[in-house]
XYZ file of C-alpha atoms in Angstrom:
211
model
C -13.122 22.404 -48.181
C -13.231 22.241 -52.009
C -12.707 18.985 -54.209
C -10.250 21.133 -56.063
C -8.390 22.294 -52.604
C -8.362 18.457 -51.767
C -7.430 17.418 -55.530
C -3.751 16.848 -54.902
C -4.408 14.843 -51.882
C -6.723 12.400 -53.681
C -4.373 11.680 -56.323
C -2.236 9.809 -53.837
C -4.759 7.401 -53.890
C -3.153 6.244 -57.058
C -0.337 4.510 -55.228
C -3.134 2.031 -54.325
C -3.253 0.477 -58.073
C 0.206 0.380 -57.884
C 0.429 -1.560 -55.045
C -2.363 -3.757 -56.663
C 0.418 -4.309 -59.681
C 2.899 -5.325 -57.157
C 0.865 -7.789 -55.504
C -0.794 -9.138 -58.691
C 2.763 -9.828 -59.620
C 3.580 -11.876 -56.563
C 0.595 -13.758 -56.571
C 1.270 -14.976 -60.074
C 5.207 -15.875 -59.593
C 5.432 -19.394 -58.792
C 7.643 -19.994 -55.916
C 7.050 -22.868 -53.129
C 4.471 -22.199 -50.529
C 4.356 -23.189 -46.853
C 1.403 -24.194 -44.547
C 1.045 -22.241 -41.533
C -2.001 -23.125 -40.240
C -2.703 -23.526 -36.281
C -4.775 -26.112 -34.567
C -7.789 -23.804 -34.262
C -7.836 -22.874 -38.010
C -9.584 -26.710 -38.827
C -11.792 -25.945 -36.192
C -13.114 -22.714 -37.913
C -15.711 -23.347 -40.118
C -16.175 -22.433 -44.063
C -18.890 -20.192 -44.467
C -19.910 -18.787 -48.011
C -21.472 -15.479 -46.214
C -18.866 -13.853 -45.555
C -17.597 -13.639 -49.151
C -20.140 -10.170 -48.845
C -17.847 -8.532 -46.132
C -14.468 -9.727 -48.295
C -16.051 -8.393 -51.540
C -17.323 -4.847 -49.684
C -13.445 -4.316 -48.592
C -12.524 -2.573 -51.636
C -15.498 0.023 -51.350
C -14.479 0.161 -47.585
C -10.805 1.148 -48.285
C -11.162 3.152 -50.779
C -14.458 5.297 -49.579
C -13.306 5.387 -46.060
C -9.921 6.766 -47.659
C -11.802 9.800 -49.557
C -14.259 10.209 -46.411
C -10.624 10.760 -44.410
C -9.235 13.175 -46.679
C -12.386 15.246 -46.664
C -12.714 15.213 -42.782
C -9.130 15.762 -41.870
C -6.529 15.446 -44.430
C -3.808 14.762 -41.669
C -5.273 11.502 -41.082
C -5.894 10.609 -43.886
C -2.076 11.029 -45.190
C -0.796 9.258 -41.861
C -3.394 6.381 -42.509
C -2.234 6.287 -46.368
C 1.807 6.321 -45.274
C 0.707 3.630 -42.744
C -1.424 1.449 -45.676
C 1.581 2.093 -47.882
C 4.507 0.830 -45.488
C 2.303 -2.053 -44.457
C 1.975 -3.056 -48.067
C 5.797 -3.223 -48.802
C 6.704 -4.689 -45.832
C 4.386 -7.713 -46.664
C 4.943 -7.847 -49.795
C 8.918 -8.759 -48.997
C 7.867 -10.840 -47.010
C 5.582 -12.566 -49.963
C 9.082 -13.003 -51.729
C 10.901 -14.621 -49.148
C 8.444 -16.287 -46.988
C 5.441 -17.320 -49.403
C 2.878 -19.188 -47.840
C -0.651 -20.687 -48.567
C -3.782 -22.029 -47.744
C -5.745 -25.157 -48.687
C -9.209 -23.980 -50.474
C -12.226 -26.580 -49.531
C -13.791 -27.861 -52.459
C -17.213 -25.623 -53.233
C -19.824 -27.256 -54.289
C -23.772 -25.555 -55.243
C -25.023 -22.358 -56.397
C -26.418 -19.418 -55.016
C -25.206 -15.626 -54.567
C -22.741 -16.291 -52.232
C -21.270 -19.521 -53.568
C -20.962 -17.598 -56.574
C -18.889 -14.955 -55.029
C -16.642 -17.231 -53.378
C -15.982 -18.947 -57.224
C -15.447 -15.719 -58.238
C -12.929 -14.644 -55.160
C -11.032 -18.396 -55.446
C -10.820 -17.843 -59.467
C -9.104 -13.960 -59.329
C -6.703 -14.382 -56.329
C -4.698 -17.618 -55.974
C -4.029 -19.135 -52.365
C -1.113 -17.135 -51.600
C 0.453 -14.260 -50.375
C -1.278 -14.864 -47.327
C 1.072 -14.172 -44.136
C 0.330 -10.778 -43.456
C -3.220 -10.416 -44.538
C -2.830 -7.242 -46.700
C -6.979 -7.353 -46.575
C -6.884 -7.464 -42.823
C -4.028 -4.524 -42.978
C -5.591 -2.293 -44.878
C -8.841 -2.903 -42.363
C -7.672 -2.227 -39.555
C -5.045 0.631 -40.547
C -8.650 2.528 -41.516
C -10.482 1.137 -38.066
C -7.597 2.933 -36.007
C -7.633 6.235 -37.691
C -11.270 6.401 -37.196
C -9.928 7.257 -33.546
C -8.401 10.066 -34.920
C -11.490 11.584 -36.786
C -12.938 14.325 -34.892
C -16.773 14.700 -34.787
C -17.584 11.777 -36.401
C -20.797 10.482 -36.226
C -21.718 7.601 -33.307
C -23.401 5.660 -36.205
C -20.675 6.184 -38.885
C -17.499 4.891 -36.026
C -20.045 1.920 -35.558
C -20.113 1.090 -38.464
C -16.041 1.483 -39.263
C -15.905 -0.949 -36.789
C -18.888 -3.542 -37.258
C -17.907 -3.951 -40.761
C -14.302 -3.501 -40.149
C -14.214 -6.532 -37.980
C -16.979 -8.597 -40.182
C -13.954 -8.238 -42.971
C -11.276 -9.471 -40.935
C -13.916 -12.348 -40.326
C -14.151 -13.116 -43.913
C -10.800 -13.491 -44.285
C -10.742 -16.505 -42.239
C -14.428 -18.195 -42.999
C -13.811 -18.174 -46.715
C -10.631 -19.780 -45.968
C -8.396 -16.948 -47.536
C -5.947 -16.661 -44.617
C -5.339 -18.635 -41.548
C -5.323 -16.983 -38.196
C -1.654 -15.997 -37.541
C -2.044 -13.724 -40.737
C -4.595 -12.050 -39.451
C -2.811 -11.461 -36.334
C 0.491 -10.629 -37.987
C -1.187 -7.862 -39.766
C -3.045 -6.568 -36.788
C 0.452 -5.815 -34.837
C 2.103 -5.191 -37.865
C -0.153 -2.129 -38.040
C -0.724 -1.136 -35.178
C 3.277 -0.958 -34.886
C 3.615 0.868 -38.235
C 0.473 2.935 -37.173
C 1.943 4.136 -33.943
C 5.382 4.630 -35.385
C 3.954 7.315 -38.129
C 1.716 9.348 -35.572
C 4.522 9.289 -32.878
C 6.925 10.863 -35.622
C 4.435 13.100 -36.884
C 3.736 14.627 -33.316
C 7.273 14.873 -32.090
C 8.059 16.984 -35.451
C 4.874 19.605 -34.851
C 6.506 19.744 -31.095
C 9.500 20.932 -32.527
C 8.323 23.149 -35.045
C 5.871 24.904 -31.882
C 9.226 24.987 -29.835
C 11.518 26.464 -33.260
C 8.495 29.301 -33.475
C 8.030 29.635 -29.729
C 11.586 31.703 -30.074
């Protein structure tokens, strides 16, 4: 199908910046902050390398977004409703339950040093609990499920990167574990919750026309 057929699809896409506002807002409003770190989180250790896989999650969203629309705009609607939700939900939960995360100090140079300055610098240590980087992840590695005739080599790599972000998010010391797993059932619910609606309202439209 066209670009121009697929046009007014696309331009949903710009509820993402929107969002963006929203949560660039919230991380900038100074409210108090709680700790919810568990026992394992000082056990997992800070690793500068997977500032690559954190940075590469905005061409992930966003590419694997357009690649959706093109393959099977259904999807890729359901996955953007599901994105969308997630984002709101967390980000009243930002207001009323802010929490945070103690940064380690970094110290010498290099590429990815560099990139985890540049991460710490742009996004302070909060709105953490859900992970809205972990959200958007894994909202895109379950809709992958959905895309039909995909290529083995593209779904491996949804899913090998996929889980290398979610990764970052705890090596670089961005999020703590529970809002990494917050976000994954948080989607997963919101994920099923859209596709369940979305089927039982083509059953009854086959049913209405089946008279």
């Amino acid at each position: 199908m066209s670009v121009k057929r697929k046009l007014p699809y696309l331009l949903l896409l710009l509820v993402m910046p929107i969002l963006g506002l929203f949560y660039t807002i919230l991380n900038e409003s100074p409210r108090k902050a709680t700790q919810i770190p568990l026992p394992i989180d000082h056990d997992i250790p800070f690793i500068v390398a997977f500032a690559v896989p954190y940075i590469f999650w905005y061409v992930f969203i966003f590419g694997y977004l357009v690649y959706f629309c093109f393959k099977d705009t259904d999807v890729y609607v359901r996955t953007l409703i599901t994105i969308v939700i997630g984002e709101l939900i967390c980000f009243i939960i930002y207001f009323f339950f802010q929490t945070t995360v103690p940064r380690p100090t970094v110290e010498g140079s290099g590429a990815f040093v560099m990139l985890v300055k540049y991460i710490y610098a742009h996004d302070r240590p909060v709105n953490c609990f859900p992970s809205i980087h972990v959200l958007t992840t894994y909202a895109i590695m379950l809709a992958s499920f959905h895309i039909k005739k995909m290529h083995k080599l593209n779904k491996y790599f949804i899913h090998i990167m996929g889980s290398l972000i979610i990764l970052s998010t705890i090596f670089i010391k961005q999020h703590v574990v529970l809002d990494m797993v917050a976000s994954m059932f948080l989607v997963a619910f919101i994920y099923s919750t859209v596709f369940a609606i979305v089927r039982m309202r083509s059953a009854a439209k086959e049913n209405i026309s089946a008279y």
